[in-house]
mmCIF file of C-alpha atoms in Angstrom:
data_model
loop_
_atom_site.group_PDB
_atom_site.id
_atom_site.type_symbol
_atom_site.label_atom_id
_atom_site.label_comp_id
_atom_site.label_asym_id
_atom_site.label_seq_id
_atom_site.Cartn_x
_atom_site.Cartn_y
_atom_site.Cartn_z
ATOM 1 C CA MET A 1 10.890 -8.296 95.837
ATOM 2 C CA ALA A 2 12.369 -10.391 93.017
ATOM 3 C CA ARG A 3 11.388 -14.018 92.753
ATOM 4 C CA PRO A 4 14.091 -16.513 93.641
ATOM 5 C CA ILE A 5 15.558 -18.545 90.799
ATOM 6 C CA VAL A 6 14.030 -22.019 90.939
ATOM 7 C CA HIS A 7 16.345 -23.728 88.481
ATOM 8 C CA ASP A 8 20.032 -24.479 88.158
ATOM 9 C CA GLY A 9 22.426 -23.056 85.583
ATOM 10 C CA ASN A 10 22.298 -26.183 83.416
ATOM 11 C CA LEU A 11 18.536 -26.158 82.957
ATOM 12 C CA ARG A 12 18.580 -24.038 79.799
ATOM 13 C CA ARG A 13 20.918 -26.557 78.151
ATOM 14 C CA ARG A 14 18.787 -29.514 79.328
ATOM 15 C CA LEU A 15 15.641 -27.871 77.983
ATOM 16 C CA LEU A 16 17.226 -27.192 74.591
ATOM 17 C CA ASP A 17 18.534 -30.761 74.394
ATOM 18 C CA SER A 18 15.181 -32.184 75.494
ATOM 19 C CA ALA A 19 13.307 -29.992 73.020
ATOM 20 C CA ALA A 20 15.559 -31.126 70.166
ATOM 21 C CA SER A 21 15.036 -34.775 71.184
ATOM 22 C CA LEU A 22 11.265 -34.364 71.425
ATOM 23 C CA ILE A 23 11.159 -32.615 68.051
ATOM 24 C CA ALA A 24 13.211 -35.422 66.508
ATOM 25 C CA ARG A 25 10.932 -38.058 68.013
ATOM 26 C CA ASP A 26 7.489 -36.459 67.737
ATOM 27 C CA GLY A 27 7.772 -33.449 65.439
ATOM 28 C CA ALA A 28 7.756 -29.780 66.350
ATOM 29 C CA SER A 29 4.011 -29.292 66.136
ATOM 30 C CA VAL A 30 3.259 -31.693 68.997
ATOM 31 C CA VAL A 31 5.943 -30.517 71.419
ATOM 32 C CA SER A 32 4.251 -29.009 74.461
ATOM 33 C CA LEU A 33 5.901 -26.980 77.177
ATOM 34 C CA ARG A 34 4.361 -29.250 79.794
ATOM 35 C CA GLY A 35 5.797 -32.348 78.108
ATOM 36 C CA LEU A 36 9.144 -30.647 77.654
ATOM 37 C CA ALA A 37 9.256 -29.592 81.301
ATOM 38 C CA ALA A 38 8.485 -33.157 82.378
ATOM 39 C CA ALA A 39 11.194 -34.554 80.069
ATOM 40 C CA ALA A 40 13.741 -32.118 81.520
ATOM 41 C CA GLY A 41 12.634 -32.685 85.115
ATOM 42 C CA THR A 42 11.428 -29.152 85.757
ATOM 43 C CA SER A 43 8.288 -27.027 85.770
ATOM 44 C CA THR A 44 6.636 -25.092 82.983
ATOM 45 C CA THR A 45 7.304 -21.978 85.064
ATOM 46 C CA ALA A 46 11.028 -22.545 84.600
ATOM 47 C CA VAL A 47 10.539 -22.928 80.841
ATOM 48 C CA TYR A 48 8.613 -19.646 80.678
ATOM 49 C CA SER A 49 11.195 -17.984 82.914
ATOM 50 C CA LEU A 50 14.077 -19.002 80.649
ATOM 51 C CA PHE A 51 12.463 -18.663 77.223
ATOM 52 C CA GLY A 52 9.196 -16.749 77.504
ATOM 53 C CA GLY A 53 7.111 -19.321 75.625
ATOM 54 C CA LYS A 54 7.057 -22.025 72.977
ATOM 55 C CA THR A 55 7.900 -19.723 70.074
ATOM 56 C CA GLU A 56 10.984 -18.386 71.825
ATOM 57 C CA LEU A 57 12.027 -21.867 72.934
ATOM 58 C CA LEU A 58 11.805 -23.227 69.396
ATOM 59 C CA SER A 59 13.682 -20.197 68.071
ATOM 60 C CA ALA A 60 16.408 -21.002 70.609
ATOM 61 C CA VAL A 61 16.463 -24.617 69.358
ATOM 62 C CA LEU A 62 17.051 -23.275 65.839
ATOM 63 C CA ASP A 63 19.767 -20.919 67.113
ATOM 64 C CA ASP A 64 21.392 -23.831 68.925
ATOM 65 C CA GLY A 65 21.276 -25.895 65.740
ATOM 66 C CA PHE A 66 22.939 -23.118 63.761
ATOM 67 C CA ALA A 67 25.641 -22.803 66.449
ATOM 68 C CA SER A 68 26.382 -26.524 66.167
ATOM 69 C CA PHE A 69 26.339 -26.417 62.368
ATOM 70 C CA THR A 70 28.592 -23.335 62.328
ATOM 71 C CA ALA A 71 31.071 -25.033 64.664
ATOM 72 C CA SER A 72 31.246 -28.043 62.335
ATOM 73 C CA GLN A 73 31.906 -25.766 59.363
ATOM 74 C CA GLN A 74 34.567 -23.810 61.242
ATOM 75 C CA GLU A 75 36.305 -27.041 62.250
ATOM 76 C CA ALA A 76 36.368 -28.173 58.610
ATOM 77 C CA ALA A 77 37.365 -24.812 57.119
ATOM 78 C CA ALA A 78 41.116 -25.473 57.071
ATOM 79 C CA GLY A 79 40.473 -28.397 54.708
ATOM 80 C CA GLY A 80 38.913 -26.152 52.062
ATOM 81 C CA LEU A 81 35.786 -26.591 49.989
ATOM 82 C CA GLU A 82 35.781 -30.379 49.917
ATOM 83 C CA ALA A 83 36.132 -30.622 53.689
ATOM 84 C CA LEU A 84 33.345 -28.072 54.138
ATOM 85 C CA GLY A 85 31.074 -30.084 51.857
ATOM 86 C CA ARG A 86 31.802 -33.298 53.724
ATOM 87 C CA ALA A 87 31.231 -31.596 57.072
ATOM 88 C CA TYR A 88 27.907 -30.217 55.796
ATOM 89 C CA ARG A 89 26.745 -33.696 54.859
ATOM 90 C CA THR A 90 28.041 -35.322 58.039
ATOM 91 C CA TRP A 91 26.310 -32.746 60.220
ATOM 92 C CA ALA A 92 23.035 -33.093 58.316
ATOM 93 C CA LEU A 93 23.085 -36.891 58.514
ATOM 94 C CA GLU A 94 23.830 -36.733 62.245
ATOM 95 C CA HIS A 95 21.046 -34.170 62.860
ATOM 96 C CA PRO A 96 18.436 -34.888 60.163
ATOM 97 C CA VAL A 97 15.400 -33.443 61.933
ATOM 98 C CA LEU A 98 17.216 -30.330 63.087
ATOM 99 C CA TYR A 99 18.672 -29.907 59.590
ATOM 100 C CA GLY A 100 15.167 -30.114 58.139
ATOM 101 C CA LEU A 101 13.867 -27.552 60.611
ATOM 102 C CA MET A 102 16.751 -25.179 59.958
ATOM 103 C CA PHE A 103 16.939 -25.453 56.179
ATOM 104 C CA GLY A 104 13.660 -27.039 55.161
ATOM 105 C CA GLY A 105 11.364 -24.422 56.616
ATOM 106 C CA SER A 106 8.943 -26.856 58.239
ATOM 107 C CA LEU A 107 9.116 -25.442 61.760
ATOM 108 C CA PRO A 108 8.107 -21.842 60.980
ATOM 109 C CA SER A 109 5.065 -23.144 59.110
ATOM 110 C CA GLN A 110 3.982 -25.033 62.253
ATOM 111 C CA VAL A 111 4.979 -22.484 64.892
ATOM 112 C CA PRO A 112 5.724 -18.801 64.233
ATOM 113 C CA CYS A 113 9.431 -18.879 65.080
ATOM 114 C CA ARG A 114 12.643 -17.956 63.323
ATOM 115 C CA PRO A 115 16.303 -18.217 64.207
ATOM 116 C CA THR A 116 17.939 -14.939 65.094
ATOM 117 C CA PRO A 117 19.958 -13.377 62.241
ATOM 118 C CA GLY A 118 23.051 -13.451 64.438
ATOM 119 C CA ALA A 119 22.759 -17.237 64.647
ATOM 120 C CA VAL A 120 22.382 -17.822 60.912
ATOM 121 C CA GLU A 121 24.901 -15.441 59.366
ATOM 122 C CA PRO A 122 28.090 -17.026 60.782
ATOM 123 C CA SER A 123 27.114 -20.430 59.383
ATOM 124 C CA ILE A 124 27.937 -19.356 55.823
ATOM 125 C CA GLY A 125 31.190 -17.585 56.724
ATOM 126 C CA PRO A 126 33.540 -20.554 56.207
ATOM 127 C CA LEU A 127 32.065 -21.209 52.756
ATOM 128 C CA PHE A 128 32.441 -17.550 51.753
ATOM 129 C CA ALA A 129 36.074 -17.642 52.878
ATOM 130 C CA ALA A 130 36.796 -20.860 50.971
ATOM 131 C CA VAL A 131 35.182 -19.602 47.767
ATOM 132 C CA ALA A 132 36.995 -16.260 48.083
ATOM 133 C CA ALA A 133 40.292 -18.140 48.506
ATOM 134 C CA ALA A 134 39.521 -20.212 45.406
ATOM 135 C CA LEU A 135 38.699 -17.082 43.389
ATOM 136 C CA PRO A 136 41.392 -14.576 44.382
ATOM 137 C CA GLY A 137 40.625 -11.081 43.166
ATOM 138 C CA ALA A 138 37.065 -11.948 42.151
ATOM 139 C CA PRO A 139 34.437 -9.269 42.785
ATOM 140 C CA GLU A 140 32.278 -9.760 45.869
ATOM 141 C CA ASP A 141 29.123 -10.353 43.798
ATOM 142 C CA GLU A 142 30.839 -13.153 41.849
ATOM 143 C CA ILE A 143 31.976 -14.762 45.094
ATOM 144 C CA ALA A 144 28.464 -14.473 46.529
ATOM 145 C CA SER A 145 26.971 -16.039 43.395
ATOM 146 C CA MET A 146 29.405 -18.940 43.526
ATOM 147 C CA VAL A 147 28.667 -19.450 47.226
ATOM 148 C CA GLY A 148 25.013 -19.862 46.244
ATOM 149 C CA VAL A 149 25.936 -22.373 43.535
ATOM 150 C CA VAL A 150 28.135 -24.441 45.854
ATOM 151 C CA TRP A 151 25.680 -24.317 48.729
ATOM 152 C CA GLY A 152 22.791 -25.233 46.443
ATOM 153 C CA GLN A 153 24.641 -28.253 45.074
ATOM 154 C CA VAL A 154 25.623 -29.542 48.509
ATOM 155 C CA HIS A 155 22.251 -28.746 50.081
ATOM 156 C CA GLY A 156 20.365 -30.360 47.225
ATOM 157 C CA LEU A 157 22.270 -33.631 47.449
ATOM 158 C CA VAL A 158 21.978 -33.780 51.236
ATOM 159 C CA SER A 159 18.262 -32.997 51.120
ATOM 160 C CA LEU A 160 17.659 -35.684 48.509
ATOM 161 C CA GLU A 161 19.632 -38.193 50.555
ATOM 162 C CA LEU A 162 17.692 -37.391 53.721
ATOM 163 C CA ALA A 163 14.423 -37.679 51.804
ATOM 164 C CA GLY A 164 15.407 -41.134 50.558
ATOM 165 C CA ALA A 165 15.314 -40.097 46.906
ATOM 166 C CA PRO A 166 15.658 -41.342 44.296
ATOM 167 C CA ALA A 167 15.730 -44.844 45.777
ATOM 168 C CA ALA A 168 17.208 -46.960 48.510
ATOM 169 C CA GLY A 169 20.625 -48.241 47.605
ATOM 170 C CA TRP A 170 21.624 -45.108 45.710
ATOM 171 C CA ALA A 171 25.387 -44.613 45.880
ATOM 172 C CA TRP A 172 25.311 -41.377 47.860
ATOM 173 C CA ASP A 173 28.995 -41.434 48.771
ATOM 174 C CA ALA A 174 29.958 -41.696 45.100
ATOM 175 C CA ALA A 175 27.483 -39.002 44.060
ATOM 176 C CA TYR A 176 28.729 -36.708 46.771
ATOM 177 C CA ASP A 177 32.383 -37.330 45.861
ATOM 178 C CA ALA A 178 31.609 -36.562 42.211
ATOM 179 C CA ALA A 179 29.789 -33.351 43.131
ATOM 180 C CA LEU A 180 32.628 -32.153 45.350
ATOM 181 C CA ARG A 181 35.185 -32.907 42.638
ATOM 182 C CA GLN A 182 33.083 -30.999 40.101
ATOM 183 C CA ILE A 183 32.762 -28.045 42.456
ATOM 184 C CA GLY A 184 36.531 -28.046 42.895
ATOM 185 C CA ARG A 185 37.098 -28.184 39.131
ATOM 186 C CA SER A 186 34.653 -25.360 38.500
ATOM 187 C CA LEU A 187 36.643 -23.222 40.920
ATOM 188 C CA GLY A 188 39.976 -24.190 39.409
ATOM 189 C CA ARG A 189 40.975 -26.433 42.294
#
């Protein structure tokens, strides 16, 4: 006989939200399933039932982060490259720990988890579309190379800002505006 479900339909969402909060507060390496279950008001059995274990839970947190990031990029897509760049920065500044886990690689070094490929791939789609629109008729490999250049520029600035480099008081808004203008110029925009 199958076991009865001992949790409500919103528990998965609460666990993901609680896990993201605990990671932001304490770091991924110290998050325990027992502590997470207590924070979400449930049992560790429910956590195992929904996710299978800590690795799968943390992978789901990464997937959830990529879904949120992708949604922000899709919302900004109509505004073109500059809007995408601003949305990238805004999302990263609003979710600094999650951004670091997703793009900084610190979580997989602490816990053997990875986002699913289906969660990651859509996140770059709006940028590919914007670069392709800026380079009509360009070969796919040229578009892909330029996507890497644009993403690297935006990612680098955001990562430096989140790291507090080079110093407090740096004019990040001005630096970001200049970078986005330069990206636009390099693409003939």
